[in-house]
Amino acid sequence: MYAEEYWQQYVHYNMDVQLDVVEKTVGGTSIIEYTNNSPDVLNHIHLHLYPNAFQKGSVKYREFKQNYGRRSRAEKFIKGFEDSFSRVDVHRFRITSNEIVLADTFIVDDTILSARLNEDLQPGQSLMIELNWTHHVGDQVERAGRVDDQYNMAQWYPKLVVYDEHGWHNLPFHSSGEFYGEFGTYDVTIELPAWYVLGATGEVTDGDPGWEAVRVDTSRDFEKWLEEYQENKSEVDSTLRRKVSFHAEKVHDFAWIASPTFLYESGSWNDIDVHVLFNEDNGESWTKEVVARSERALEWLSTKFGMYPYPQVTTTDRIRGGGMEYPMLVMNGSASEGLILHEIGHIWFYGILGNNEVTEAWLDEGFTTFQTRWYLMNRYGDHGFDLENTERYKRFQKKYWHFTNSLGNSQWSVINFQFSGRDEPISKKSYLFKGNSSYRYNAYTKPGVMLDELKYVLGDSLFIAAMQEYYDRWNLKHPNETRFKAAMEETSGEELDWFFDPWLHDTQVLDYGIKDWKRSQKSNGKWAVDVELVKHGTREMPQLLEVNLADGNKERIWWKNHHWRKKDTFSFQLSKKPVAIVLDPDVKTVDVDRRNNHSNGLPRKWMFRWPGMNWNHRDAYLQQWSPSLNYHELDGYMPGLWLSKSYGSWQRADLRINYGIESEEIYWDLRSTRTPVHRGTGLRYNFHAFAQGGLSGISWNMDKSWSHWNSSVPNHYSSLGFYSTTATDTSRTNLFEIGRVTMVFGKWTISSNDRSLALELATAPGSFSDWNFNRLTLIGKASRTIKGIKLRSRFIYGRMNHSTSSSVPGQELYTINGAGAFDTFLRPYLRDESSFYGNTTLRQHYHLTGDANLRGFFDTDLAGAQSLLGCTVEVIFNVPVTFINLEAALFTDMAYFPRSDNLNEIKGQRLSDAGIGLRTEKNMFGKELYLRLDFPLVTNDSRSGRKQEFQWVFSFERSI
Ligand SMILES: [Zn+2]
């Protein structure tokens, strides 16, 4: 439907409001003229009172409490800071038409004000809504509110609910989802303290917004200018007020922002004014750059999609992170170019193309995500950000690191989401998504990469023509999925259901592969090629084949026989000899597994393993290397190499090799993980084998995890497998008794965000093992934060039994002071007394969390236990120091050993310790470093009075 059948309502707001910074209110009078352009008779009028959502008991509040919506917003609000509560009081209300009163009463339900009309509003008729109201402005929770002295006024006034072909959109303000408004005219007069500077949707028609008085002299050094400006700033007369009127046409919302510390800069593009307002404190990063970035955004969007229809754009500093779009005005939490492109892009996708953000968020978020990435890759190269000027990376990182293609990054994150077990179709109402991460993927990331695929399928010029047609048809109107699709199909002349339906209404995955190919030379000298294509996934897609020719050239050819085909043989002829073929050579589609896209195998890229570097190529195995150095007293320093090979989240293998110079032996450790692609979600196979001199081992297990979107509901993880260790010599590790242990195990963990319970059952079958025993272990953990103080606890119950002819070897017993033998052995620096680079004291004082976890007993030679009941409790406080991230802790570890067949010394005994500790954390070159220092001041041993002396242990890992 478009052109003659289409209609939309018209609304004209006249608002006269005052800002009271003492009472923290905005209020005044609204006179709203409303014209019914619909073919329907209306008997109600509905208004949004969005601020009412920020009250106890609101729909938003209740959804936040059930874990919907963005966590950071929800937490701030739910904690009940009275400051973050807002509401709108309506004092006087009247609806009239030609002097006849249609309504003077109303009801308010959550964020919707409704009034029943005494007389119907016929098609073509108008009415007038007059109301007096006061908005109590709370501290900013989501997009609007106070931030210190600054007022970010969005969704701030009684606003008409849209009536369209689906009827009234009188929905409450949910935890997730944005806005939908009627296009019209706004005449708004704002009166506020004179020392406030403000910006708003529309043009100034009367009064002074204060810009010239705070205009930055951009010909001068900013810091010097600011210093002088602040010195010369005169004391304000607190009784003075300013009054500014704004006029805006063809917009569906009106926002404004005011701050006492705003500075102003301006620019223009193509006669469109650019205003920039930022706070003095953020001036360093905003000055000049934001004007330039806003101008570039206007140019990019106008030339790619359609000309900006308004006289001005204002980019403002909302202080709080993130950003938000309004017609002609954006509020941004930083000067970031990506954020500016995203939010100004919204003036097109939401503002001009006024889709319903609540029901079809992808039509604005997806489009602006897509265009922002396109802009950034176009301007800065494939990595998609200003690498040269960014402060995120140090100079050596800029020089040596590799950065993943920005589109590739988004594709990987979509792939991981598609296989998370939580995928949903894109086209759902915002508040019906299973939680905030699903909303984010489906509103932003998935439609973003979908549009890149569409651009690829149609080709750049046809895609741009189709987007411009969409803009021409629907600018200053309400587009939707059908209207967008029609513009794409009619411009391209292609039927595109096969493309849109799987993305928008299903959760199909894309994976094409080359199964085999043949080439043969014909008598005329040409080469005939047959390529066997297989669709491994569920979604269909034409394929662009790139053929490498023997002479070094490449040729590209489309296969478009994709409808309903699971496999196909694609035959074509070439004039030169082909040597290799690749599908989707520029990686423009979300083909989830590109290992099968190459006739000659996925390419490999070797590179040094820089700590923290996260290069994740879509079209190559990543092969990394770095040196390693272990230590053992029999060999001294043992140089080595750590090699790894990985492809996304589908496979990874790590091989660590060290050479013993004295022993002339090679010690190695190989671990690999594979995720089968099309066999359900959450499945993984792990393999581990090692030979470390005197000890060798092998293990295999299969993991399966399944999770729920809601973190307060348990997630599950299960594992089934076996391991076998064979110790032949104790000279290289003191952790194992001579002999072979083979265990078959099953493990099941249930966890939510603050609790977990793990049950492990293991058995050593006598025929494969020198010992014959069974083990049951139950470990529970819980954490809580109360007023910034963290409480952490862990309990363990463990029990083993063995056949009468057997016992349990030392390496499989529950260790008294920390982790068991195998966990300890996995850290090369803990393998033996000397392995901490020769420092036996540090080795002895190292505490690795696990088993009975009695850290105060690190210096005893208690061998281990066959059964135990233990617990650890920690209380952790933040220590407010500026130069380091420091925490202090009080801890206690306790264990009771009810029965111990092999160790009479602790049978029936209780051991405990308590003390204080310090923890610090630092991000070094992208890697999280953690250091824990604990002082077990008291150790209690029910067998004897253990001597008290000053003791310490340290660790690179948390104690729970
Ligand atoms: Zn957005």
PDB file of N, CA and C and ligand atoms in Angstrom, residues 325 342-343 346 365 368 444, ligand 1:
ATOM      1  N   GLU A 325      18.386   9.473  19.811  1.00  0.00           N
ATOM      2  CA  GLU A 325      18.027  10.266  18.644  1.00  0.00           C
ATOM      3  C   GLU A 325      16.687  10.951  18.836  1.00  0.00           C
ATOM      4  N   HIS A 342      25.715   6.970  14.178  1.00  0.00           N
ATOM      5  CA  HIS A 342      24.554   6.152  14.544  1.00  0.00           C
ATOM      6  C   HIS A 342      23.351   7.042  14.858  1.00  0.00           C
ATOM      7  N   GLU A 343      23.550   8.026  15.709  1.00  0.00           N
ATOM      8  CA  GLU A 343      22.408   8.827  16.171  1.00  0.00           C
ATOM      9  C   GLU A 343      21.907   9.777  15.085  1.00  0.00           C
ATOM     10  N   HIS A 346      19.904   7.994  12.746  1.00  0.00           N
ATOM     11  CA  HIS A 346      18.528   7.777  13.208  1.00  0.00           C
ATOM     12  C   HIS A 346      17.589   8.897  12.775  1.00  0.00           C
ATOM     13  N   GLU A 365      17.083   0.721  14.108  1.00  0.00           N
ATOM     14  CA  GLU A 365      18.385   0.346  14.683  1.00  0.00           C
ATOM     15  C   GLU A 365      19.243  -0.438  13.692  1.00  0.00           C
ATOM     16  N   THR A 368      20.535   1.940  10.896  1.00  0.00           N
ATOM     17  CA  THR A 368      21.584   2.897  11.263  1.00  0.00           C
ATOM     18  C   THR A 368      22.859   2.168  11.698  1.00  0.00           C
ATOM     19  N   TYR A 444      19.612  -4.650  16.278  1.00  0.00           N
ATOM     20  CA  TYR A 444      20.821  -4.003  15.769  1.00  0.00           C
ATOM     21  C   TYR A 444      21.668  -4.921  14.866  1.00  0.00           C
TER      22      TYR A 444
HETATM   23 ZN    ZN B   1      20.083   3.422  17.840  1.00  0.00          ZN
END
